[in-house]
PDB file of C-alpha atoms in Angstrom:
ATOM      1  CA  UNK A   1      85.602  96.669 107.475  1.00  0.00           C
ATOM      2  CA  UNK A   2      83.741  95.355 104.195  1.00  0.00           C
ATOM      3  CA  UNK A   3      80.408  96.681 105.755  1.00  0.00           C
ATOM      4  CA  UNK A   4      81.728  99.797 106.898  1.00  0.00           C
ATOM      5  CA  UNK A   5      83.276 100.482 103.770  1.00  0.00           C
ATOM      6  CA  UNK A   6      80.063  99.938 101.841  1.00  0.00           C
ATOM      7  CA  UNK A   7      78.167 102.011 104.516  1.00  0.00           C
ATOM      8  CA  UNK A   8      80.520 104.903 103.414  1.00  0.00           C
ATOM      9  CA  UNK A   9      79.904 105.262 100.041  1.00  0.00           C
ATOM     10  CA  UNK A  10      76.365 104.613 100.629  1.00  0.00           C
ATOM     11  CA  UNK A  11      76.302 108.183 102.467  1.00  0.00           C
ATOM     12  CA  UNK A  12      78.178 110.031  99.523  1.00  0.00           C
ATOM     13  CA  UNK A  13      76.379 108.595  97.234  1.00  0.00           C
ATOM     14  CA  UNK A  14      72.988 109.480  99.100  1.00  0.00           C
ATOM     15  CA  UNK A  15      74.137 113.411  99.780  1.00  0.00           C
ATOM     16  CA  UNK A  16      75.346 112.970  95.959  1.00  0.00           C
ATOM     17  CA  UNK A  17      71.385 112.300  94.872  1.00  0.00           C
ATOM     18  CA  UNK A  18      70.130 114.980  96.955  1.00  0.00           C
ATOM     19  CA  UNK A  19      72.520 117.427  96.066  1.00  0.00           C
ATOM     20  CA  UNK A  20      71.736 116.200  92.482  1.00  0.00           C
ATOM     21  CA  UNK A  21      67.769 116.581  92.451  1.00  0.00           C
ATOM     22  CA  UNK A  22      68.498 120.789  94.364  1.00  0.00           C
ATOM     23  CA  UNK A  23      70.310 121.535  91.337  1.00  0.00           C
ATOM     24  CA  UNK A  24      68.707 119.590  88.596  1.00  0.00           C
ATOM     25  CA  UNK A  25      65.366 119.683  89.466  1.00  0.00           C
ATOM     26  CA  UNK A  26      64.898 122.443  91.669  1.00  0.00           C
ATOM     27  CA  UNK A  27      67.107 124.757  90.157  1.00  0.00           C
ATOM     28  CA  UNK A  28      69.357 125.673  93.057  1.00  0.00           C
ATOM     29  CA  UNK A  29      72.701 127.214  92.176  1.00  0.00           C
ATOM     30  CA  UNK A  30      75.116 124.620  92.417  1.00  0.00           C
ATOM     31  CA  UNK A  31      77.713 126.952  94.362  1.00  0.00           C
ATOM     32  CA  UNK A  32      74.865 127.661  96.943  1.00  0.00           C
ATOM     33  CA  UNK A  33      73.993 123.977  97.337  1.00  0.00           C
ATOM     34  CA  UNK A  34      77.457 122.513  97.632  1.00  0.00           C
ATOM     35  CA  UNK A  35      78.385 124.937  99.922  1.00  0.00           C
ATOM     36  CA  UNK A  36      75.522 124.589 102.209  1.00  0.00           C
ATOM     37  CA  UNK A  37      76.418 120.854 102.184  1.00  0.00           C
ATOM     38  CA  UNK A  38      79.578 121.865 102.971  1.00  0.00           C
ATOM     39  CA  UNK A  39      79.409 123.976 106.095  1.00  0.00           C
ATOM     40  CA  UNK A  40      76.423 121.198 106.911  1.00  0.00           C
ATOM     41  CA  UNK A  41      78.289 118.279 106.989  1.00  0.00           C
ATOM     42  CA  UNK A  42      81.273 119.721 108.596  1.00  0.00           C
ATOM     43  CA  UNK A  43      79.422 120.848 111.494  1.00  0.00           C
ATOM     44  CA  UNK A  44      77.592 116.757 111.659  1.00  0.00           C
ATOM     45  CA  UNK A  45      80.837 115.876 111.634  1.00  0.00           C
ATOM     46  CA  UNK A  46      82.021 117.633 114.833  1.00  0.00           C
ATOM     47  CA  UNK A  47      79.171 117.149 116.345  1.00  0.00           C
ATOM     48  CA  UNK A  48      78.754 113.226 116.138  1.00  0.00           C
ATOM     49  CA  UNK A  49      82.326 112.883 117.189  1.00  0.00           C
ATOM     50  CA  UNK A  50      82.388 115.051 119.624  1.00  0.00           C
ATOM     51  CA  UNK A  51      79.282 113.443 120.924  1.00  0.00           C
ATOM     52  CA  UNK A  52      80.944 109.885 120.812  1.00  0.00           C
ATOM     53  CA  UNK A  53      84.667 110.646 121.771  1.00  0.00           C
ATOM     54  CA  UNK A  54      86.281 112.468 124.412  1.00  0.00           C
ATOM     55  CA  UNK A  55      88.774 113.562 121.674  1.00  0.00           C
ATOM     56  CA  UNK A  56      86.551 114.540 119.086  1.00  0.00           C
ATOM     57  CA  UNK A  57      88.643 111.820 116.898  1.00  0.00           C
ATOM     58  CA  UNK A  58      87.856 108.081 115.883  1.00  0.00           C
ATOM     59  CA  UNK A  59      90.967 106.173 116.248  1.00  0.00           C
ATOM     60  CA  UNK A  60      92.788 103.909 116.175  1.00  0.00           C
ATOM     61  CA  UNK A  61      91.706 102.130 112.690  1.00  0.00           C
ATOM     62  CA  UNK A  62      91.689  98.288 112.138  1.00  0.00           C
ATOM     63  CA  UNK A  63      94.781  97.145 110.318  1.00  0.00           C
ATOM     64  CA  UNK A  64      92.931  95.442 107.299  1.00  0.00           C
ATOM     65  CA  UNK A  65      91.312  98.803 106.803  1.00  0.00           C
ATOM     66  CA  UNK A  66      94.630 100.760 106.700  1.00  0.00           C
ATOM     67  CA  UNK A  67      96.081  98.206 104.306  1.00  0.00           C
ATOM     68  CA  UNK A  68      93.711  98.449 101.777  1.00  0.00           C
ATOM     69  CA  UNK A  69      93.891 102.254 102.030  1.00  0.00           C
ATOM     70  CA  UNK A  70      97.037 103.348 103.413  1.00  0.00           C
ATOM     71  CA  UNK A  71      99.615 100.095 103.102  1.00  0.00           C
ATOM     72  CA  UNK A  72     101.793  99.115 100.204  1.00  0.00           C
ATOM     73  CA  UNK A  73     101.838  96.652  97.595  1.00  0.00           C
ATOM     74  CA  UNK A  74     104.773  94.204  97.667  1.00  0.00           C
ATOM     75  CA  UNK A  75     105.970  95.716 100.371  1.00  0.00           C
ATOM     76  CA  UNK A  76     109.477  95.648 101.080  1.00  0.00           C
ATOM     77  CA  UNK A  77     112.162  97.058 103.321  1.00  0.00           C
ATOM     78  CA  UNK A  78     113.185 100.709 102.835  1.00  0.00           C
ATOM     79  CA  UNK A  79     116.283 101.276 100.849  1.00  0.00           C
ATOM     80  CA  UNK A  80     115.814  97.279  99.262  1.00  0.00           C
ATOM     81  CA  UNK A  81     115.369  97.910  95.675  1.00  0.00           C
ATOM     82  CA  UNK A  82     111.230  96.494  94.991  1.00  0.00           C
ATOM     83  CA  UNK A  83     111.926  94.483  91.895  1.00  0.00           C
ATOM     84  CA  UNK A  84     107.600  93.986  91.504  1.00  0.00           C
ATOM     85  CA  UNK A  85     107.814  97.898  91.681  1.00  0.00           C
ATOM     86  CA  UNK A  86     110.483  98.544  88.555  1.00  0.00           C
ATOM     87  CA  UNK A  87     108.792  95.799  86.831  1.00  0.00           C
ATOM     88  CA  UNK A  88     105.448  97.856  86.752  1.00  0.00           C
ATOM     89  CA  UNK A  89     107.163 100.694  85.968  1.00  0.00           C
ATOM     90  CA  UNK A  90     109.047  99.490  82.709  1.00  0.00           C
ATOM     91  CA  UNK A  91     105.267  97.920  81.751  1.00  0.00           C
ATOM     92  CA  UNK A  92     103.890 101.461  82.352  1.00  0.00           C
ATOM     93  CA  UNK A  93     107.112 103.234  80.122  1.00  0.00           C
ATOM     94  CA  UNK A  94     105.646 100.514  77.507  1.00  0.00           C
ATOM     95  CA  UNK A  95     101.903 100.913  77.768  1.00  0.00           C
ATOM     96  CA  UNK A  96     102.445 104.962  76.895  1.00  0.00           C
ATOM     97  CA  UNK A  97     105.173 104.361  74.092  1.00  0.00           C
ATOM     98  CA  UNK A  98     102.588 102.600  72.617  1.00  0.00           C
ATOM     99  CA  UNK A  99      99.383 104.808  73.353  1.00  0.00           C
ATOM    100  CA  UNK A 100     101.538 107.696  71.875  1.00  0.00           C
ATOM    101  CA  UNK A 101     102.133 106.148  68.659  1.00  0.00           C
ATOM    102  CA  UNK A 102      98.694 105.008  68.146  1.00  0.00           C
ATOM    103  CA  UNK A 103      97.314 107.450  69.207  1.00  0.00           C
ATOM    104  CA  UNK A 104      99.436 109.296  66.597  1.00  0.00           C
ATOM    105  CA  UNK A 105      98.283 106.681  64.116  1.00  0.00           C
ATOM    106  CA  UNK A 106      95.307 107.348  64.177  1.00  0.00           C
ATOM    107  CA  UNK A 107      95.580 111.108  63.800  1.00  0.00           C
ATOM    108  CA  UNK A 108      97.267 110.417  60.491  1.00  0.00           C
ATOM    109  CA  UNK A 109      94.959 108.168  59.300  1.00  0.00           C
ATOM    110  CA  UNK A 110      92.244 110.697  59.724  1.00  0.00           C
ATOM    111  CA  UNK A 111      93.815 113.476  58.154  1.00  0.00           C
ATOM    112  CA  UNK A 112      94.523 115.330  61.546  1.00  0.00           C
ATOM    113  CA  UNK A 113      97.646 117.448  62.275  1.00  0.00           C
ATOM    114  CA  UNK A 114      99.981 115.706  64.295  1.00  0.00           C
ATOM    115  CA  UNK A 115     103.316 116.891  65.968  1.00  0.00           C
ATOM    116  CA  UNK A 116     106.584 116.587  64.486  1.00  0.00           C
ATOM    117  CA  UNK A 117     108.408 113.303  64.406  1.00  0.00           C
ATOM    118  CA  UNK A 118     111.177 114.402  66.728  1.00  0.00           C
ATOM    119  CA  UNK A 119     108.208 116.456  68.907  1.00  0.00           C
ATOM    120  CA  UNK A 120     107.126 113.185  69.754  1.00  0.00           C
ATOM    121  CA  UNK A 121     110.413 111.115  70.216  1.00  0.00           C
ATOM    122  CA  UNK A 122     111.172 114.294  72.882  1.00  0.00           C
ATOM    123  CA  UNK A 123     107.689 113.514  74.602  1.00  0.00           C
ATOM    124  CA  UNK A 124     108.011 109.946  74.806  1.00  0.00           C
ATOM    125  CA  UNK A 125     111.845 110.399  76.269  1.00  0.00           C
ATOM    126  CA  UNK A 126     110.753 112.854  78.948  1.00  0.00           C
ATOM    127  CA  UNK A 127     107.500 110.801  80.399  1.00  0.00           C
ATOM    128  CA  UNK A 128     109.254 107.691  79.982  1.00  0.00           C
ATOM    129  CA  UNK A 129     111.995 108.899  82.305  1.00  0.00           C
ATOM    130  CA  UNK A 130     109.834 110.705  84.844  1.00  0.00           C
ATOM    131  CA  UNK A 131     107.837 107.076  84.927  1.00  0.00           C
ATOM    132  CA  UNK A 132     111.131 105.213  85.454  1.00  0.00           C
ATOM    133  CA  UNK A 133     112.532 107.447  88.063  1.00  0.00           C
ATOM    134  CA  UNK A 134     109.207 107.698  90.216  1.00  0.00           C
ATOM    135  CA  UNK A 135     108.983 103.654  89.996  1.00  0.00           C
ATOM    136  CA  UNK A 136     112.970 103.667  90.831  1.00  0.00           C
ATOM    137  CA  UNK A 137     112.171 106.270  93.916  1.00  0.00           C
ATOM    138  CA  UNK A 138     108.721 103.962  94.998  1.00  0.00           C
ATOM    139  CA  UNK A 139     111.049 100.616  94.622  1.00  0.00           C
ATOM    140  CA  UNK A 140     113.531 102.292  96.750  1.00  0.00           C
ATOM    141  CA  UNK A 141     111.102 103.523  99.587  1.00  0.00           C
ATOM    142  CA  UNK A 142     109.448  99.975 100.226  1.00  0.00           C
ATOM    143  CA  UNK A 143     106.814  99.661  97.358  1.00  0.00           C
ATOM    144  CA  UNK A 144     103.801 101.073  95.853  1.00  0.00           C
ATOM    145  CA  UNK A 145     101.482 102.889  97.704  1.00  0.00           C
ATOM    146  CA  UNK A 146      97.879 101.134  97.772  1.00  0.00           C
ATOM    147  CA  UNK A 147      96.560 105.117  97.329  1.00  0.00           C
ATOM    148  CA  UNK A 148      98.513 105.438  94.162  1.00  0.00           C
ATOM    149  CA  UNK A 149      96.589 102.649  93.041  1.00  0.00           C
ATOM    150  CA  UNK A 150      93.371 103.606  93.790  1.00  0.00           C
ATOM    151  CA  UNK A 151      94.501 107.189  92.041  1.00  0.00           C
ATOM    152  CA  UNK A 152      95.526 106.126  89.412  1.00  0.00           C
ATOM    153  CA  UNK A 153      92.156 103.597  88.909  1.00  0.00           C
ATOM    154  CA  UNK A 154      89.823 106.234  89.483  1.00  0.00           C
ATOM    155  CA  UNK A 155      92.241 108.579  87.305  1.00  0.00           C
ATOM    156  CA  UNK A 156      92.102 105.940  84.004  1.00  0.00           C
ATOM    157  CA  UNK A 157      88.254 105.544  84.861  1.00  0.00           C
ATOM    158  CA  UNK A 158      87.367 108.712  84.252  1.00  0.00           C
ATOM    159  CA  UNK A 159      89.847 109.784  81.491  1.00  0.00           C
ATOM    160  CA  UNK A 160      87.896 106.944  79.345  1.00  0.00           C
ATOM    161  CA  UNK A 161      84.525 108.009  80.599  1.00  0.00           C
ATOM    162  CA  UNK A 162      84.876 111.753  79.798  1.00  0.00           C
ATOM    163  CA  UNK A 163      86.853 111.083  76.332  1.00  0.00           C
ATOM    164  CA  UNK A 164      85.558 108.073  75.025  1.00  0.00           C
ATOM    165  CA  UNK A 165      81.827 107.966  75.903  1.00  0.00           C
ATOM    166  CA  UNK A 166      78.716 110.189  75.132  1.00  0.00           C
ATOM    167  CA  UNK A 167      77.754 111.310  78.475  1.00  0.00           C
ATOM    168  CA  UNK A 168      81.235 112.409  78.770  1.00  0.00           C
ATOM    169  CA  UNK A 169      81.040 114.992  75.783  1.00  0.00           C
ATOM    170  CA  UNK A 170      77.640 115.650  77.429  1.00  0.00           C
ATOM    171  CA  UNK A 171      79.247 116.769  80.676  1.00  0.00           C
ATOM    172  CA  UNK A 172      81.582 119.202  78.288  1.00  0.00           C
ATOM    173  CA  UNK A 173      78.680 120.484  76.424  1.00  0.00           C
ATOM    174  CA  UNK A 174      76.909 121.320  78.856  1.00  0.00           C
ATOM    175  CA  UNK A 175      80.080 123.349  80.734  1.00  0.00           C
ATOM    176  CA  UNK A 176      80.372 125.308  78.023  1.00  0.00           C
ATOM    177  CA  UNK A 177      76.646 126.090  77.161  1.00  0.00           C
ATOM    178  CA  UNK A 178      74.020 124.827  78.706  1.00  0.00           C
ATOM    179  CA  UNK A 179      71.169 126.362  77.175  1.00  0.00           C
ATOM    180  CA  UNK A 180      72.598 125.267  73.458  1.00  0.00           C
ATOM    181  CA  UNK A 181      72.965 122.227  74.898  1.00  0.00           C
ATOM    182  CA  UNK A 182      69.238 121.688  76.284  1.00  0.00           C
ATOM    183  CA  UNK A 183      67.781 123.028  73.146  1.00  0.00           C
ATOM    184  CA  UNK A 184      70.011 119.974  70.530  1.00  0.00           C
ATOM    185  CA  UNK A 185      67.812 117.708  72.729  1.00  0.00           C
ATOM    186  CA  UNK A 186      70.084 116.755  75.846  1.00  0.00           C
ATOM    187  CA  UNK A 187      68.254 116.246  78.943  1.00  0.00           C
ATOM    188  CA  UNK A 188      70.474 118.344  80.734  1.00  0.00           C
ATOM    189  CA  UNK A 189      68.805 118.086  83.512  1.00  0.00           C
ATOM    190  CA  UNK A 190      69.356 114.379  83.747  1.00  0.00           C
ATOM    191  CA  UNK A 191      73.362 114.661  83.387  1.00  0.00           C
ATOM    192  CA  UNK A 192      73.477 117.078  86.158  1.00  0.00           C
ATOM    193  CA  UNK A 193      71.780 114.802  88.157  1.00  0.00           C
ATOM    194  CA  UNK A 194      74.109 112.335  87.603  1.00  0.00           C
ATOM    195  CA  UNK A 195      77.479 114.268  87.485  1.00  0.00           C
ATOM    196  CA  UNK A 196      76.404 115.179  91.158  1.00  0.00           C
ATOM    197  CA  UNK A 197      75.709 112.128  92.479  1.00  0.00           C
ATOM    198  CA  UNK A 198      78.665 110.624  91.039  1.00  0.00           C
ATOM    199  CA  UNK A 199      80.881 113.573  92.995  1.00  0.00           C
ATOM    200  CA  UNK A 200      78.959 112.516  96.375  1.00  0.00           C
ATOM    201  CA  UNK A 201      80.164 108.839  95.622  1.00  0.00           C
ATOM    202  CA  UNK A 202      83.954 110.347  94.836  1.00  0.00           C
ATOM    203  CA  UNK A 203      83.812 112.797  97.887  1.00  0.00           C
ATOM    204  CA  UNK A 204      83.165 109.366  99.895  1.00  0.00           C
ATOM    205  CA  UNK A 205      86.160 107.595  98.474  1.00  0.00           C
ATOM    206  CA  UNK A 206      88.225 110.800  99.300  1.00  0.00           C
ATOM    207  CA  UNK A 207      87.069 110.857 102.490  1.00  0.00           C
ATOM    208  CA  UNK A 208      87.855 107.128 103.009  1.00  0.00           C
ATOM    209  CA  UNK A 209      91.392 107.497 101.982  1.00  0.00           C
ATOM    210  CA  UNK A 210      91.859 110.500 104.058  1.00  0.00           C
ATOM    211  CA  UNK A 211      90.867 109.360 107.008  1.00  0.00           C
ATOM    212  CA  UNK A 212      93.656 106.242 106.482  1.00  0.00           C
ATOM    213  CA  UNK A 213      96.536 108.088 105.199  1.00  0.00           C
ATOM    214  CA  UNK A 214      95.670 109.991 108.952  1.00  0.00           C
ATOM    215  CA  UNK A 215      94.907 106.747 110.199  1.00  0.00           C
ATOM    216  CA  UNK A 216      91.639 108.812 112.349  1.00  0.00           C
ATOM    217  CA  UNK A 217      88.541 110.660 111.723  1.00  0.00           C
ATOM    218  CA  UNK A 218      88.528 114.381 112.696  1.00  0.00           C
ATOM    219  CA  UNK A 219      86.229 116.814 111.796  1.00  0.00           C
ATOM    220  CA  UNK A 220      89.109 118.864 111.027  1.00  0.00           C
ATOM    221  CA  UNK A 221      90.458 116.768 108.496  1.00  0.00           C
ATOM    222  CA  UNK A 222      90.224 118.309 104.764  1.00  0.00           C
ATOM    223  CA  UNK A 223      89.884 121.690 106.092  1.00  0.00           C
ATOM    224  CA  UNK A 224      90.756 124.157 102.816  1.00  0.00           C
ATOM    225  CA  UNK A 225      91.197 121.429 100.875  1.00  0.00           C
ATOM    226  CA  UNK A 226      88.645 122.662  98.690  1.00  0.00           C
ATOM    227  CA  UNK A 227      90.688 125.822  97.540  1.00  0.00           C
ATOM    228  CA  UNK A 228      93.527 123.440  96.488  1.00  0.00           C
ATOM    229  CA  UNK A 229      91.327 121.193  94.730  1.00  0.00           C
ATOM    230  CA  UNK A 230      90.114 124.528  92.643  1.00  0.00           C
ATOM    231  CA  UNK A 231      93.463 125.508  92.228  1.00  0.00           C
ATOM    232  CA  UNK A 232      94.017 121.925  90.819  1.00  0.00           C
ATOM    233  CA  UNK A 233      91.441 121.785  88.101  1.00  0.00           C
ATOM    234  CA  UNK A 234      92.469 125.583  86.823  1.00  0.00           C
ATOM    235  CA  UNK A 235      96.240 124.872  86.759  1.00  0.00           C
ATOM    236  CA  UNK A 236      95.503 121.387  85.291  1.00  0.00           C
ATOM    237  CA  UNK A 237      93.758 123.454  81.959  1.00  0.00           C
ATOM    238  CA  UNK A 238      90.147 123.821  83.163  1.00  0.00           C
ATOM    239  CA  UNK A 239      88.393 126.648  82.129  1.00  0.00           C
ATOM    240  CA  UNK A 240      86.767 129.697  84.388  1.00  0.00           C
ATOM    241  CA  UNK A 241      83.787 129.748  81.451  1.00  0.00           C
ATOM    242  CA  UNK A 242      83.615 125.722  81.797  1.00  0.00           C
ATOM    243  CA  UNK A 243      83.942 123.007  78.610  1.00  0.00           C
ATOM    244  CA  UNK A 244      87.320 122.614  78.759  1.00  0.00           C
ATOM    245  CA  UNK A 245      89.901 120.664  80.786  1.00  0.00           C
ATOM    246  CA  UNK A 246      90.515 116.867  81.352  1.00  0.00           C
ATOM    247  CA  UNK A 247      91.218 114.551  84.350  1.00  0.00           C
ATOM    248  CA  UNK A 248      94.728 113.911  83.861  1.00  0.00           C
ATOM    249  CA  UNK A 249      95.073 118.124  83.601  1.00  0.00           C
ATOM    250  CA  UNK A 250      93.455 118.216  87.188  1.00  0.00           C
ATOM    251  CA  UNK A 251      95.910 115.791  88.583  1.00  0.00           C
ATOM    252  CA  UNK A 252      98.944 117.233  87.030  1.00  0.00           C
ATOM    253  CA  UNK A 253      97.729 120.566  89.076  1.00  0.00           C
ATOM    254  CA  UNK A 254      96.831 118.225  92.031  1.00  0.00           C
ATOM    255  CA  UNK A 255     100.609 117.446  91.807  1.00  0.00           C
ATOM    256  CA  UNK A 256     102.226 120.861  91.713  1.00  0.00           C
ATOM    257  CA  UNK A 257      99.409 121.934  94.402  1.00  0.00           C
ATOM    258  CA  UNK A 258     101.081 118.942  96.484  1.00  0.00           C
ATOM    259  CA  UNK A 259     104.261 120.130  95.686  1.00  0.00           C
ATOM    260  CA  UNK A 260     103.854 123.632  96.537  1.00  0.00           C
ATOM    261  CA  UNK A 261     102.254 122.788  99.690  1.00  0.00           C
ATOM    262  CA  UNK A 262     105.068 120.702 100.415  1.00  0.00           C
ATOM    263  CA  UNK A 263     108.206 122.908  99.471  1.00  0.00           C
ATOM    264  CA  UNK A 264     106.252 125.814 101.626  1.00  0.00           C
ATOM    265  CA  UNK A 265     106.059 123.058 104.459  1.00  0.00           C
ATOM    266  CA  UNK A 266     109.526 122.606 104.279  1.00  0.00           C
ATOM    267  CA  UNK A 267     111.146 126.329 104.177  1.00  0.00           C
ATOM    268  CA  UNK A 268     108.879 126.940 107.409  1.00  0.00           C
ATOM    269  CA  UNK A 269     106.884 129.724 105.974  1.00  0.00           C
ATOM    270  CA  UNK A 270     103.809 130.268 108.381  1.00  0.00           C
ATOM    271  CA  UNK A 271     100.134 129.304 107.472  1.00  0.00           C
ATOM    272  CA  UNK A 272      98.953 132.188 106.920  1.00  0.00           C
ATOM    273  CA  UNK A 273     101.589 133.061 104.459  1.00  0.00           C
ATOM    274  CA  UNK A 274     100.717 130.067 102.512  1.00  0.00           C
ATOM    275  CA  UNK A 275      97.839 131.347 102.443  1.00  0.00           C
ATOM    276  CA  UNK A 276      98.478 134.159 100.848  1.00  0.00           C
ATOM    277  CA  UNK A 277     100.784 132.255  98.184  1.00  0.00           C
ATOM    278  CA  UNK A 278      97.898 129.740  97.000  1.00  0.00           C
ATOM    279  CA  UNK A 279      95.657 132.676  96.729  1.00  0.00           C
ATOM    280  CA  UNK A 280      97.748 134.018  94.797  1.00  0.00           C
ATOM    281  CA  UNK A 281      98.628 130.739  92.347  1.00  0.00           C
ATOM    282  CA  UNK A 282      94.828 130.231  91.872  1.00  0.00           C
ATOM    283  CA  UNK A 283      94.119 134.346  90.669  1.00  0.00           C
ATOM    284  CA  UNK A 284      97.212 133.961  88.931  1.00  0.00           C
ATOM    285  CA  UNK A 285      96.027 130.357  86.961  1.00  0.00           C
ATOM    286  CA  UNK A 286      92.299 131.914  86.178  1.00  0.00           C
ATOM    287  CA  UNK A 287      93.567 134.998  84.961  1.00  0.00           C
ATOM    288  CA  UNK A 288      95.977 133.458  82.782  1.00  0.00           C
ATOM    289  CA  UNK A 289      93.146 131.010  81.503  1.00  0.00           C
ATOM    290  CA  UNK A 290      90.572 134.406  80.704  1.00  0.00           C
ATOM    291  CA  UNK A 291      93.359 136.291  79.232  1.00  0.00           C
ATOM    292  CA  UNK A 292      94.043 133.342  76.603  1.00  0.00           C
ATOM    293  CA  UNK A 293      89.954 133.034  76.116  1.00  0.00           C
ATOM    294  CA  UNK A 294      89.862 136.857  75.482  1.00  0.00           C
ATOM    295  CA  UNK A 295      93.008 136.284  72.536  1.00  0.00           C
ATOM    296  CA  UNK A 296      90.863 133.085  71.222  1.00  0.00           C
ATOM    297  CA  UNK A 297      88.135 135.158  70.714  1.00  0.00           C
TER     298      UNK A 297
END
């Protein structure tokens, strides 16, 4: 499973360098290379396992593999309140109460505007309940999910890298102009190089835990998945003229995207309908995001 593992990231990260050096180097537009990797690898895909299974599926998966992916931590039964669980939770409330204030702190000491005092306290209340009550909900259903764990890894990971480190503002920069951003010395060429092959390693560990929350491999799997990853980053506060947005903004939209998916699942509207509706959400969140650029400037 170790091996295997290793094997998989080893392909995204390999499609993530070539993909890198066509748009970098050779100047391919990144919409036309993607998307010819796209249609590519889908079509592998189908055609290896159709090749190698009568079902055009790998399964089943081995257990270990599933429980690093797909199990639960501390697991317990359902409806047993997970004391491990609430106990993370209450250390989570307190790791934010105390980023907020400072982070707030900090603002002051600066000489930066900062919210209101009772702005703030109002914050803090709300995200320290919605923390308590998903940890309450998580404890109740048998534990934490290993995949919220990985999440919410990769989620801190790159929060820090894009905020707190150079190449992050690079990567902002350079989404909001490139050219000024080549000419103040920036080897742009370099960071798109990078930001590329570090999507080919992230595509790998979403394919990874895809494949064992459906606990198979199907060509199939992920299929439009790209339009609600879109609709994601715009609702999440990314810009349509690029440089602005965040990784916690993209998951918040990943979250209502998951949501919306799920409430349509459950009122039995047809697929073609939904459709429709997420069309609709993503027009609706770019629009929005142009109309508040065009009042900016």
């Amino acid at each position: 499973v170790g091996l295997a593992i290793l094997i998989m990231l080893a392909v995204g990260i390999i499609y993530g360098i070539v993909l890198g050096y066509l748009i970098a180097y050779m100047n391919i537009p990144p919409w036309i290379a993607t998307l010819a990797g796209y249609l590519a690898f889908r079509g592998w895909a189908g055609a290896l396992l159709s090749a190698n299974s009568s079902t055009g599926s790998i399964a089943p998966f081995p257990d270990s593999f599933l429980k690093i992916f797909s199990g639960k931590l501390f697991e317990t039964a359902i409806n047993v309140l997970n004391i491990p669980c609430l106990v993370i939770g209450a250390a989570a409330a307190v790791i934010v109460v105390v980023s907020i204030f400072m982070a707030r702190k900090n603002r002051v000491k600066k000489g930066y505007e900062v919210d209101s005092v009772a702005a703030m306290i109002t914050k803090i209340v709300i995200l320290v309940a919605v923390i308590l009550l998903f940890t309450y909900k998580l404890a109740l259903s048998g534990g934490i999910p290993t995949v919220l764990v990985w999440v919410a890894a990769v989620v801190l990971i790159y929060q820090f890298i894009t905020s707190k480190t150079t190449i992050g503002r690079y990567f902002y920069t350079i989404g909001g102009n490139r050219e000024a951003t080549r000419l103040s010395g920036i080897n742009t060429k370099k960071v798109y190089f990078w930001v590329y092959t570090n999507m080919g390693f992230l595509a790998a560990i979403a394919g990874i835990v895809l494949s064992a929350r459906n606990a198979s491999a199907t060509p199939k799997a992920g299929d439009g998945f790209e339009l609600d990853a879109i609709a994601a980053c715009y609702i999440g506060g990314a810009a349509a003229s690029g440089g602005v947005g965040t990784v916690v903004g993209a998951v918040i939209g990943a979250f209502v995207m998951g949501i919306l998916n799920n409430g349509m699942f459950l009122i039995g509207l047809s697929t073609d309908l939904q459709k429709v509706v997420k069309g609709l959400v993503l027009l609706g969140a770019v629009t929005f995001d142009v109309l508040s650029s065009n009042k900016k400037n």
